[in-house]
Amino acid sequence: MISEQLKAEANHNKQDFAVETHLSYAQQNNSAWMTYLAQIERVKPFLGDLTQYIDTLKNPKRALIVDVPVVMDDGSIRHFEGYRVQHNLSRGPGKGGIRFHPNVDLNEVMALSAWMTIKTAVLNLPFGGAKGGIRVDPRQLSDAELERLTRRYTSEVSHIIGPQKDIPAPDVGTNPRVMAWVMDTYSIEQGHTVTGVVTGKPVHLGGSLGRVKATGRGVFVTGCQIAQKIGLPIAGSRVAVQGFGNVGSEAAILFAETGAKVVCVQDHTGTIFNEAGLNTQALQQHVQQHGGVAGFADATEIEAEAFWDVQAEILIPAALEGQITAERAEKLQARLVLEGANGPTYPEADDILHRRGVIVVPDVICNAGGVTVSYFEWVQDMSSFFWSETEINQRLDTIMRDAVADVWNKAQEKNCNLRTSAYILACERILMARKERGIYPGK
Ligand code: NAD
């Protein structure tokens, strides 16, 4: 339906290159960008006069595609495609991770950057939304190749990033070590050390305490708050987690520590199950040693698709986008879905879950713990004054709890699901900024 609407828009305005470009990406069925556009369509009826500015959100402000040539260890040269998309900068510098994954393409990076725009606005952080990535399987590269890839990519995008322009961070396939290379390369090009150009750095390079665990912690904090609202006790609840990387593992550990049973975990290597609850700390060590959950002792391996049938009150998709399809939404057993990943639920699946009374805590609030502590890191770098981990966690919990309360209250007021209410809050803030800044040049 959305694609028909976009086609009509493009036909009406053949000269509008932006609309045509955006149509060609949106036409890729079930793409992440399509999902985002459908989410924006759903919020439109709630925006009143601000709806006139909505097209601002349907087009990325700036999208850069870069060729990244890398000299491989054997002396050959390989070319990788890299991206940096700044979706919206109305409220401040761009903010968003860098993804290294074989499926990265412009469509995905556009959607991920747009979700960052919404996320920073829901949390009321003074940032816009951006995202970057390289289409590469980092597991196939040696450490030296990965470093050369990262440094060349950084050099190619260096003219559009910076502490006041756009501040990258880790995402799937990248980590603090990669951020250190980004920071170092950018600093060399500037001629002085610029710690504030990236967040998620190692702590001794201006990184923030608490950043590594922040996203998982945010999933836990938001999950507990909404669980309380719907009368679901955490202790004794069963939890199923897809993705046991940075986000999934930290969230799972916190739920397990609070008395929940993490009964099923799926990652790219397999799906493991234990009705009595998995030892999440031991599983994290196993993943660090073996690269995935497969082969973990004290668990049964089950078929990948069976993950969606597991009896668990809480489901945490914390891997990639596009996982909860309409079919899976019809059968899954959870009462509460906590979107650790970005964009894991298709719009039609959202409707099904809403009809079935399953509460979805949307990505733009649920996994915002990372960007919130990234904001703290940026502030600390700018002021060269660093906070304790206790201080960071307290501030994180307060910001997230307040934002969740706002999202919950807005959903009650507008009689909509939590995703739409989060989008209402975010779009009001972004479009108000758009309105107040005006369009340059004017008439
Ligand atoms: P990560 O690279 O640390 O972990 C990714 C996990 O997903 C791994 O366990 C991997 O095995 C699993 N996975 C990959 N492909 C899979 C597949 N086909 N089926 C099942 N599992 C699969 O990444 P991360 O940082 O934990 O990010 C996970 C999600 O959270 C992403 O959507 C990311 O955008 C989102 N996110 C991350 C952060 C952050 O701070 N790291 C912040 C906000 C959102």
Tab-separated table of C-alpha atoms and ligand atoms in Angstrom:
chain	number	residue	atom	x	y	z
A	1	MET	CA	0.000	0.000	0.000
A	2	ILE	CA	2.785	2.387	0.931
A	3	SER	CA	4.628	1.569	-2.265
A	4	GLU	CA	1.483	2.435	-4.329
A	5	GLN	CA	1.297	5.733	-2.525
A	6	LEU	CA	4.959	6.462	-3.221
A	7	LYS	CA	4.516	5.573	-6.899
A	8	ALA	CA	1.628	8.026	-7.101
A	9	GLU	CA	3.759	10.713	-5.457
A	10	ALA	CA	6.597	10.096	-7.891
A	11	ASN	CA	4.246	10.202	-10.908
A	12	HIS	CA	2.921	13.541	-9.794
A	13	ASN	CA	6.379	14.974	-9.554
A	14	LYS	CA	8.700	13.371	-12.072
A	15	GLN	CA	11.318	16.083	-11.549
A	16	ASP	CA	11.617	15.307	-7.889
A	17	PHE	CA	14.782	13.246	-7.848
A	18	ALA	CA	14.576	12.739	-4.090
A	19	VAL	CA	11.139	11.152	-4.346
A	20	GLU	CA	12.222	8.918	-7.225
A	21	THR	CA	15.368	7.786	-5.456
A	22	HIS	CA	13.467	7.086	-2.320
A	23	LEU	CA	10.849	5.203	-4.378
A	24	SER	CA	13.446	2.956	-5.955
A	25	TYR	CA	14.766	1.904	-2.554
A	26	ALA	CA	11.344	1.661	-1.025
A	27	GLN	CA	10.228	-0.680	-3.787
A	28	GLN	CA	12.503	-3.387	-2.466
A	29	ASN	CA	9.842	-5.473	-0.778
A	30	ASN	CA	10.040	-5.861	2.961
A	31	SER	CA	13.133	-3.697	3.091
A	32	ALA	CA	14.104	-1.976	6.307
A	33	TRP	CA	13.495	1.419	4.687
A	34	MET	CA	9.979	0.266	3.693
A	35	THR	CA	9.339	-0.705	7.299
A	36	TYR	CA	10.463	2.719	8.459
A	37	LEU	CA	8.276	4.509	5.883
A	38	ALA	CA	5.265	2.468	6.968
A	39	GLN	CA	5.954	3.442	10.589
A	40	ILE	CA	6.053	7.113	9.592
A	41	GLU	CA	2.744	6.745	7.709
A	42	ARG	CA	1.132	5.431	10.886
A	43	VAL	CA	2.102	8.447	12.933
A	44	LYS	CA	0.918	11.016	10.372
A	45	PRO	CA	-2.708	11.210	11.608
A	46	PHE	CA	-1.465	12.263	15.063
A	47	LEU	CA	0.745	15.170	14.033
A	48	GLY	CA	-1.747	17.932	13.252
A	49	ASP	CA	-0.205	20.975	11.527
A	50	LEU	CA	3.271	19.491	11.724
A	51	THR	CA	2.250	16.913	9.087
A	52	GLN	CA	3.165	19.484	6.421
A	53	TYR	CA	6.846	18.866	7.289
A	54	ILE	CA	6.622	15.053	7.302
A	55	ASP	CA	8.507	14.645	3.989
A	56	THR	CA	11.598	15.825	5.868
A	57	LEU	CA	11.533	12.436	7.568
A	58	LYS	CA	10.937	10.479	4.366
A	59	ASN	CA	14.198	11.534	2.738
A	60	PRO	CA	17.688	11.219	4.202
A	61	LYS	CA	19.407	14.591	4.337
A	62	ARG	CA	22.699	13.223	3.028
A	63	ALA	CA	23.896	9.794	1.859
A	64	LEU	CA	27.498	9.051	0.982
A	65	ILE	CA	28.638	5.864	-0.767
A	66	VAL	CA	32.364	5.222	-0.676
A	67	ASP	CA	34.668	2.748	-2.333
A	68	VAL	CA	37.046	1.245	0.232
A	69	PRO	CA	40.069	-0.415	-1.389
A	70	VAL	CA	42.048	-2.649	0.953
A	71	VAL	CA	45.429	-4.304	0.453
A	72	MET	CA	44.863	-7.834	1.721
A	73	ASP	CA	47.500	-9.818	3.604
A	74	ASP	CA	48.325	-11.821	0.456
A	75	GLY	CA	49.068	-8.608	-1.478
A	76	SER	CA	45.851	-8.627	-3.529
A	77	ILE	CA	43.517	-5.611	-3.519
A	78	ARG	CA	39.827	-5.936	-2.632
A	79	HIS	CA	37.189	-3.238	-2.913
A	80	PHE	CA	34.403	-2.923	-0.326
A	81	GLU	CA	31.369	-0.663	-0.469
A	82	GLY	CA	30.894	1.667	2.489
A	83	TYR	CA	28.151	4.110	3.470
A	84	ARG	CA	27.441	6.983	5.812
A	85	VAL	CA	23.899	8.330	5.847
A	86	GLN	CA	22.836	11.406	7.806
A	87	HIS	CA	19.096	11.095	7.924
A	88	ASN	CA	18.204	14.215	9.863
A	89	LEU	CA	20.269	16.907	11.585
A	90	SER	CA	17.498	19.276	12.663
A	91	ARG	CA	18.099	18.733	16.384
A	92	GLY	CA	21.901	18.433	16.426
A	93	PRO	CA	24.861	16.482	15.034
A	94	GLY	CA	24.230	13.065	13.507
A	95	LYS	CA	24.573	10.084	15.828
A	96	GLY	CA	24.619	6.423	14.886
A	97	GLY	CA	26.719	3.301	14.667
A	98	ILE	CA	28.905	1.725	12.021
A	99	ARG	CA	27.892	-1.785	10.930
A	100	PHE	CA	30.246	-4.332	9.351
A	101	HIS	CA	28.056	-7.100	7.906
A	102	PRO	CA	27.679	-8.887	4.536
A	103	ASN	CA	24.054	-7.689	4.173
A	104	VAL	CA	24.790	-3.971	4.573
A	105	ASP	CA	23.413	-1.889	1.712
A	106	LEU	CA	22.192	1.672	1.224
A	107	ASN	CA	18.596	0.737	1.970
A	108	GLU	CA	19.502	-0.769	5.329
A	109	VAL	CA	21.782	2.095	6.330
A	110	MET	CA	19.084	4.628	5.380
A	111	ALA	CA	16.573	2.858	7.636
A	112	LEU	CA	19.029	2.498	10.503
A	113	SER	CA	19.914	6.203	10.256
A	114	ALA	CA	16.226	7.144	10.290
A	115	TRP	CA	15.600	5.024	13.383
A	116	MET	CA	18.456	6.924	15.048
A	117	THR	CA	16.680	10.209	14.263
A	118	ILE	CA	13.572	8.904	15.998
A	119	LYS	CA	15.521	7.357	18.882
A	120	THR	CA	17.555	10.443	19.794
A	121	ALA	CA	14.347	12.489	19.686
A	122	VAL	CA	12.348	10.081	21.903
A	123	LEU	CA	15.124	10.302	24.479
A	124	ASN	CA	15.325	14.064	23.881
A	125	LEU	CA	19.090	13.866	23.287
A	126	PRO	CA	20.519	16.833	21.349
A	127	PHE	CA	21.365	14.755	18.260
A	128	GLY	CA	20.020	13.928	14.835
A	129	GLY	CA	20.191	10.496	13.243
A	130	ALA	CA	22.950	8.899	11.165
A	131	LYS	CA	24.360	5.460	10.446
A	132	GLY	CA	27.227	3.921	8.523
A	133	GLY	CA	28.421	0.583	7.389
A	134	ILE	CA	30.539	-1.543	5.125
A	135	ARG	CA	29.322	-4.574	3.210
A	136	VAL	CA	31.861	-7.050	4.579
A	137	ASP	CA	32.026	-10.152	6.716
A	138	PRO	CA	34.539	-9.020	9.351
A	139	ARG	CA	35.036	-12.627	10.470
A	140	GLN	CA	36.697	-13.359	7.114
A	141	LEU	CA	39.328	-10.630	7.590
A	142	SER	CA	42.535	-10.763	9.608
A	143	ASP	CA	42.987	-8.134	12.332
A	144	ALA	CA	45.405	-6.215	10.117
A	145	GLU	CA	42.971	-6.256	7.167
A	146	LEU	CA	40.158	-5.104	9.442
A	147	GLU	CA	42.285	-2.221	10.666
A	148	ARG	CA	43.178	-1.144	7.097
A	149	LEU	CA	39.504	-1.406	6.077
A	150	THR	CA	38.405	0.718	9.045
A	151	ARG	CA	41.066	3.359	8.545
A	152	ARG	CA	40.402	3.759	4.803
A	153	TYR	CA	36.624	3.922	5.385
A	154	THR	CA	37.181	6.577	8.073
A	155	SER	CA	39.361	8.589	5.726
A	156	GLU	CA	36.692	8.399	2.992
A	157	VAL	CA	33.901	9.674	5.282
A	158	SER	CA	36.075	12.011	7.395
A	159	HIS	CA	34.810	15.186	5.712
A	160	ILE	CA	31.252	14.596	6.926
A	161	ILE	CA	31.925	13.269	10.446
A	162	GLY	CA	33.200	15.157	13.501
A	163	PRO	CA	32.190	15.971	17.085
A	164	GLN	CA	29.870	18.754	15.913
A	165	LYS	CA	28.806	17.067	12.651
A	166	ASP	CA	28.214	13.359	13.042
A	167	ILE	CA	29.502	11.015	15.732
A	168	PRO	CA	29.732	7.280	14.879
A	169	ALA	CA	29.621	4.426	17.417
A	170	PRO	CA	29.763	0.599	17.382
A	171	ASP	CA	27.019	-1.546	15.870
A	172	VAL	CA	26.851	-5.128	14.588
A	173	GLY	CA	30.334	-6.340	13.672
A	174	THR	CA	32.202	-3.380	15.199
A	175	ASN	CA	33.488	-2.789	18.736
A	176	PRO	CA	35.590	-0.416	20.897
A	177	ARG	CA	38.785	-1.463	19.099
A	178	VAL	CA	37.301	-0.441	15.731
A	179	MET	CA	36.202	2.877	17.282
A	180	ALA	CA	39.795	3.462	18.463
A	181	TRP	CA	40.997	3.110	14.841
A	182	VAL	CA	38.288	5.522	13.657
A	183	MET	CA	39.276	8.044	16.325
A	184	ASP	CA	42.995	7.679	15.555
A	185	THR	CA	42.570	8.025	11.770
A	186	TYR	CA	40.312	11.064	12.094
A	187	SER	CA	42.717	12.627	14.621
A	188	ILE	CA	45.706	12.108	12.298
A	189	GLU	CA	43.812	13.867	9.499
A	190	GLN	CA	42.903	16.762	11.814
A	191	GLY	CA	46.431	17.046	13.204
A	192	HIS	CA	45.346	16.679	16.826
A	193	THR	CA	43.545	14.178	19.042
A	194	VAL	CA	39.771	14.405	18.695
A	195	THR	CA	38.244	11.993	21.189
A	196	GLY	CA	34.695	13.286	20.647
A	197	VAL	CA	34.480	12.091	17.030
A	198	VAL	CA	33.270	8.630	18.056
A	199	THR	CA	31.671	7.055	21.094
A	200	GLY	CA	31.970	3.485	22.313
A	201	LYS	CA	35.759	3.913	22.499
A	202	PRO	CA	37.993	2.031	24.948
A	203	VAL	CA	37.800	3.704	28.369
A	204	HIS	CA	41.482	4.778	28.402
A	205	LEU	CA	40.927	6.650	25.105
A	206	GLY	CA	38.075	8.823	26.350
A	207	GLY	CA	35.430	6.105	26.363
A	208	SER	CA	32.740	6.090	29.014
A	209	LEU	CA	32.387	3.607	31.813
A	210	GLY	CA	29.178	1.627	31.387
A	211	ARG	CA	28.998	2.054	27.586
A	212	VAL	CA	29.603	-1.613	26.694
A	213	LYS	CA	26.717	-2.800	28.857
A	214	ALA	CA	24.472	0.221	28.302
A	215	THR	CA	22.231	-1.077	25.512
A	216	GLY	CA	21.545	-4.387	27.240
A	217	ARG	CA	20.950	-2.513	30.477
A	218	GLY	CA	18.457	-0.219	28.723
A	219	VAL	CA	16.594	-3.245	27.354
A	220	PHE	CA	16.383	-4.594	30.895
A	221	VAL	CA	15.326	-1.276	32.481
A	222	THR	CA	12.616	-0.553	29.900
A	223	GLY	CA	11.498	-4.193	29.976
A	224	CYS	CA	11.108	-4.219	33.765
A	225	GLN	CA	9.179	-0.967	33.714
A	226	ILE	CA	6.666	-2.131	31.118
A	227	ALA	CA	6.450	-5.601	32.707
A	228	GLN	CA	5.371	-3.888	35.911
A	229	LYS	CA	2.724	-1.885	34.035
A	230	ILE	CA	1.203	-5.069	32.591
A	231	GLY	CA	1.495	-7.040	35.823
A	232	LEU	CA	4.185	-9.457	34.631
A	233	PRO	CA	6.662	-10.415	37.382
A	234	ILE	CA	10.251	-10.757	36.141
A	235	ALA	CA	11.221	-13.386	38.702
A	236	GLY	CA	10.140	-16.732	37.319
A	237	SER	CA	9.379	-15.407	33.827
A	238	ARG	CA	10.860	-17.295	30.892
A	239	VAL	CA	12.953	-15.333	28.408
A	240	ALA	CA	13.953	-16.183	24.818
A	241	VAL	CA	16.756	-14.150	23.230
A	242	GLN	CA	17.744	-13.924	19.582
A	243	GLY	CA	21.316	-12.654	19.253
A	244	PHE	CA	23.848	-13.123	22.027
A	245	GLY	CA	26.258	-10.330	21.142
A	246	ASN	CA	26.720	-7.058	22.953
A	247	VAL	CA	23.010	-6.324	23.422
A	248	GLY	CA	21.457	-9.780	23.812
A	249	SER	CA	24.014	-11.183	26.240
A	250	GLU	CA	24.016	-8.195	28.608
A	251	ALA	CA	20.216	-8.030	28.680
A	252	ALA	CA	19.958	-11.796	29.248
A	253	ILE	CA	22.446	-11.667	32.142
A	254	LEU	CA	20.494	-8.895	33.887
A	255	PHE	CA	17.181	-10.742	33.486
A	256	ALA	CA	18.757	-13.947	34.809
A	257	GLU	CA	20.220	-12.049	37.794
A	258	THR	CA	16.706	-10.796	38.599
A	259	GLY	CA	15.291	-14.322	38.742
A	260	ALA	CA	14.027	-14.792	35.183
A	261	LYS	CA	14.866	-18.036	33.355
A	262	VAL	CA	16.602	-17.533	30.009
A	263	VAL	CA	15.318	-20.703	28.365
A	264	CYS	CA	16.289	-20.220	24.717
A	265	VAL	CA	19.037	-18.364	22.856
A	266	GLN	CA	19.567	-18.184	19.114
A	267	ASP	CA	22.492	-16.746	17.215
A	268	HIS	CA	24.062	-17.201	13.781
A	269	THR	CA	25.599	-20.526	14.896
A	270	GLY	CA	22.503	-22.228	16.324
A	271	THR	CA	19.550	-22.267	18.711
A	272	ILE	CA	19.934	-23.681	22.219
A	273	PHE	CA	17.255	-24.513	24.793
A	274	ASN	CA	17.114	-25.407	28.473
A	275	GLU	CA	13.759	-25.403	30.233
A	276	ALA	CA	15.412	-24.909	33.638
A	277	GLY	CA	17.218	-21.777	32.410
A	278	LEU	CA	20.637	-21.329	30.797
A	279	ASN	CA	23.641	-20.128	32.760
A	280	THR	CA	23.957	-16.783	30.973
A	281	GLN	CA	27.385	-15.846	32.378
A	282	ALA	CA	28.824	-19.198	31.294
A	283	LEU	CA	27.140	-18.819	27.907
A	284	GLN	CA	28.729	-15.396	27.420
A	285	GLN	CA	32.164	-16.903	28.111
A	286	HIS	CA	31.398	-19.781	25.732
A	287	VAL	CA	30.460	-17.305	22.967
A	288	GLN	CA	33.649	-15.316	23.563
A	289	GLN	CA	35.724	-18.497	23.249
A	290	HIS	CA	33.871	-20.262	20.416
A	291	GLY	CA	32.274	-17.413	18.442
A	292	GLY	CA	28.679	-18.521	19.010
A	293	VAL	CA	26.211	-20.404	21.203
A	294	ALA	CA	26.490	-23.713	19.305
A	295	GLY	CA	28.090	-26.480	21.338
A	296	PHE	CA	27.197	-24.974	24.743
A	297	ALA	CA	27.035	-27.744	27.338
A	298	ASP	CA	23.903	-28.113	29.433
A	299	ALA	CA	21.498	-27.213	26.627
A	300	THR	CA	19.680	-28.928	23.774
A	301	GLU	CA	20.107	-27.683	20.217
A	302	ILE	CA	16.781	-27.106	18.457
A	303	GLU	CA	15.747	-26.137	14.917
A	304	ALA	CA	16.111	-22.436	14.133
A	305	GLU	CA	12.411	-21.907	13.326
A	306	ALA	CA	11.391	-23.582	16.616
A	307	PHE	CA	12.789	-20.498	18.377
A	308	TRP	CA	9.544	-18.685	17.512
A	309	ASP	CA	7.385	-21.410	19.172
A	310	VAL	CA	9.255	-21.438	22.483
A	311	GLN	CA	7.090	-20.970	25.584
A	312	ALA	CA	8.473	-17.746	27.072
A	313	GLU	CA	6.743	-14.698	28.529
A	314	ILE	CA	9.479	-12.346	27.315
A	315	LEU	CA	11.023	-12.363	23.834
A	316	ILE	CA	14.111	-10.281	23.094
A	317	PRO	CA	15.031	-10.004	19.418
A	318	ALA	CA	18.616	-8.670	19.654
A	319	ALA	CA	20.188	-9.687	16.346
A	320	LEU	CA	19.106	-8.119	13.068
A	321	GLU	CA	16.094	-6.377	11.531
A	322	GLY	CA	13.155	-8.102	9.839
A	323	GLN	CA	12.853	-11.098	12.187
A	324	ILE	CA	9.242	-10.923	13.426
A	325	THR	CA	7.163	-11.594	10.332
A	326	ALA	CA	3.360	-11.768	10.258
A	327	GLU	CA	3.563	-15.570	10.405
A	328	ARG	CA	5.842	-15.579	13.449
A	329	ALA	CA	3.729	-12.863	15.122
A	330	GLU	CA	0.678	-15.142	14.909
A	331	LYS	CA	2.359	-17.951	16.777
A	332	LEU	CA	4.821	-16.507	19.228
A	333	GLN	CA	4.001	-17.116	22.890
A	334	ALA	CA	5.415	-14.008	24.546
A	335	ARG	CA	3.422	-11.397	26.444
A	336	LEU	CA	6.212	-8.872	26.098
A	337	VAL	CA	8.580	-8.273	23.163
A	338	LEU	CA	11.653	-6.168	23.932
A	339	GLU	CA	13.261	-4.913	20.728
A	340	GLY	CA	16.979	-4.988	21.490
A	341	ALA	CA	17.682	-5.034	17.743
A	342	ASN	CA	16.798	-2.208	15.408
A	343	GLY	CA	13.761	-2.860	13.233
A	344	PRO	CA	13.133	-6.529	14.111
A	345	THR	CA	9.339	-6.315	13.610
A	346	TYR	CA	7.528	-5.801	10.306
A	347	PRO	CA	4.595	-3.342	10.396
A	348	GLU	CA	2.001	-6.051	9.650
A	349	ALA	CA	3.468	-8.157	12.474
A	350	ASP	CA	3.140	-5.130	14.762
A	351	ASP	CA	-0.599	-5.050	14.010
A	352	ILE	CA	-0.967	-8.759	14.706
A	353	LEU	CA	0.866	-8.490	18.025
A	354	HIS	CA	-1.259	-5.485	18.991
A	355	ARG	CA	-4.444	-7.441	18.155
A	356	ARG	CA	-3.187	-10.414	20.190
A	357	GLY	CA	-2.462	-8.168	23.191
A	358	VAL	CA	1.302	-8.715	23.035
A	359	ILE	CA	3.094	-5.570	24.198
A	360	VAL	CA	6.063	-4.521	22.063
A	361	VAL	CA	8.592	-2.136	23.585
A	362	PRO	CA	9.902	-0.609	20.350
A	363	ASP	CA	13.567	-0.397	19.392
A	364	VAL	CA	13.580	3.402	19.436
A	365	ILE	CA	13.170	3.354	23.206
A	366	CYS	CA	14.099	-0.206	24.204
A	367	ASN	CA	17.646	-0.212	22.799
A	368	ALA	CA	18.313	3.494	23.403
A	369	GLY	CA	20.569	2.820	26.404
A	370	GLY	CA	23.605	2.701	24.113
A	371	VAL	CA	23.021	6.053	22.497
A	372	THR	CA	22.206	7.581	25.874
A	373	VAL	CA	25.562	6.557	27.345
A	374	SER	CA	27.158	7.573	24.028
A	375	TYR	CA	25.705	11.010	24.697
A	376	PHE	CA	27.284	10.929	28.168
A	377	GLU	CA	30.592	9.895	26.571
A	378	TRP	CA	30.434	12.791	24.112
A	379	VAL	CA	29.657	15.250	26.945
A	380	GLN	CA	32.531	13.832	29.029
A	381	ASP	CA	34.950	14.106	26.075
A	382	MET	CA	33.883	17.709	25.417
A	383	SER	CA	34.390	18.694	29.045
A	384	SER	CA	37.382	16.377	29.686
A	385	PHE	CA	35.717	15.424	32.950
A	386	PHE	CA	34.754	11.814	33.525
A	387	TRP	CA	31.996	10.346	35.660
A	388	SER	CA	31.876	7.179	37.766
A	389	GLU	CA	30.029	4.100	36.520
A	390	THR	CA	27.493	4.458	39.327
A	391	GLU	CA	26.782	8.026	38.231
A	392	ILE	CA	26.435	6.907	34.616
A	393	ASN	CA	24.063	4.045	35.398
A	394	GLN	CA	21.931	6.258	37.630
A	395	ARG	CA	21.624	8.925	34.940
A	396	LEU	CA	20.931	6.256	32.305
A	397	ASP	CA	18.199	4.626	34.374
A	398	THR	CA	16.572	7.995	35.108
A	399	ILE	CA	16.563	9.160	31.469
A	400	MET	CA	15.223	5.827	30.227
A	401	ARG	CA	12.555	5.502	32.907
A	402	ASP	CA	11.309	9.028	32.232
A	403	ALA	CA	11.224	8.396	28.472
A	404	VAL	CA	9.376	5.087	28.906
A	405	ALA	CA	6.833	6.771	31.188
A	406	ASP	CA	6.263	9.481	28.540
A	407	VAL	CA	5.835	6.837	25.817
A	408	TRP	CA	3.460	4.783	27.965
A	409	ASN	CA	1.353	7.837	28.907
A	410	LYS	CA	1.162	9.032	25.302
A	411	ALA	CA	-0.015	5.565	24.228
A	412	GLN	CA	-2.791	5.697	26.839
A	413	GLU	CA	-3.768	9.202	25.736
A	414	LYS	CA	-3.825	8.386	22.006
A	415	ASN	CA	-5.034	4.805	22.366
A	416	CYS	CA	-2.219	3.435	20.225
A	417	ASN	CA	0.645	0.992	20.600
A	418	LEU	CA	3.977	1.982	22.156
A	419	ARG	CA	5.744	2.296	18.796
A	420	THR	CA	3.263	4.826	17.500
A	421	SER	CA	3.326	6.777	20.760
A	422	ALA	CA	7.152	6.864	20.699
A	423	TYR	CA	7.001	8.090	17.083
A	424	ILE	CA	4.455	10.770	17.996
A	425	LEU	CA	6.743	12.143	20.720
A	426	ALA	CA	9.810	11.987	18.474
A	427	CYS	CA	8.196	13.380	15.320
A	428	GLU	CA	6.681	16.300	17.251
A	429	ARG	CA	10.155	17.245	18.514
A	430	ILE	CA	11.900	16.814	15.162
A	431	LEU	CA	9.258	18.551	13.073
A	432	MET	CA	8.969	21.417	15.548
A	433	ALA	CA	12.731	21.925	15.193
A	434	ARG	CA	12.289	21.762	11.410
A	435	LYS	CA	9.528	24.338	11.533
A	436	GLU	CA	11.460	26.693	13.798
A	437	ARG	CA	14.638	26.497	11.698
A	438	GLY	CA	12.708	27.200	8.477
A	439	ILE	CA	13.735	26.276	4.951
A	440	TYR	CA	16.842	27.857	3.439
A	441	PRO	CA	16.606	29.702	1.114
A	442	GLY	CA	13.038	30.961	1.495
A	443	LYS	CA	10.710	32.205	-1.254
B	1	NAD	P1	26.761	-7.997	17.887
B	1	NAD	O1	27.518	-8.064	16.631
B	1	NAD	O2	27.482	-7.863	19.182
B	1	NAD	O3	25.794	-9.286	18.020
B	1	NAD	C1	24.917	-9.642	17.005
B	1	NAD	C2	24.300	-10.973	17.392
B	1	NAD	O4	23.346	-11.329	16.400
B	1	NAD	C3	25.306	-12.118	17.454
B	1	NAD	O5	24.992	-12.955	18.551
B	1	NAD	C4	25.044	-12.867	16.148
B	1	NAD	O6	25.382	-14.235	16.228
B	1	NAD	C5	23.554	-12.675	16.020
B	1	NAD	N1	23.081	-12.933	14.658
B	1	NAD	C6	23.581	-12.453	13.498
B	1	NAD	N2	22.912	-12.958	12.463
B	1	NAD	C7	21.947	-13.757	12.982
B	1	NAD	C8	20.934	-14.568	12.423
B	1	NAD	N3	20.762	-14.633	11.112
B	1	NAD	N4	20.121	-15.266	13.274
B	1	NAD	C9	20.290	-15.186	14.605
B	1	NAD	N5	21.248	-14.444	15.189
B	1	NAD	C10	22.053	-13.744	14.387
B	1	NAD	O7	25.707	-6.807	17.686
B	1	NAD	P2	24.972	-5.953	18.798
B	1	NAD	O8	25.765	-4.723	19.030
B	1	NAD	O9	24.592	-6.826	19.935
B	1	NAD	O10	23.669	-5.497	17.997
B	1	NAD	C11	22.513	-6.330	17.886
B	1	NAD	C12	21.324	-5.488	17.457
B	1	NAD	O11	21.166	-4.424	18.396
B	1	NAD	C13	21.462	-4.801	16.103
B	1	NAD	O12	20.190	-4.707	15.512
B	1	NAD	C14	21.968	-3.420	16.462
B	1	NAD	O13	21.674	-2.455	15.455
B	1	NAD	C15	21.164	-3.183	17.712
B	1	NAD	N6	21.720	-2.159	18.588
B	1	NAD	C16	22.977	-2.254	19.094
B	1	NAD	C17	23.436	-1.269	19.955
B	1	NAD	C18	24.777	-1.353	20.607
B	1	NAD	O14	25.079	-0.497	21.451
B	1	NAD	N7	25.599	-2.350	20.320
B	1	NAD	C19	22.636	-0.171	20.252
B	1	NAD	C20	21.353	-0.108	19.724
B	1	NAD	C21	20.911	-1.106	18.901
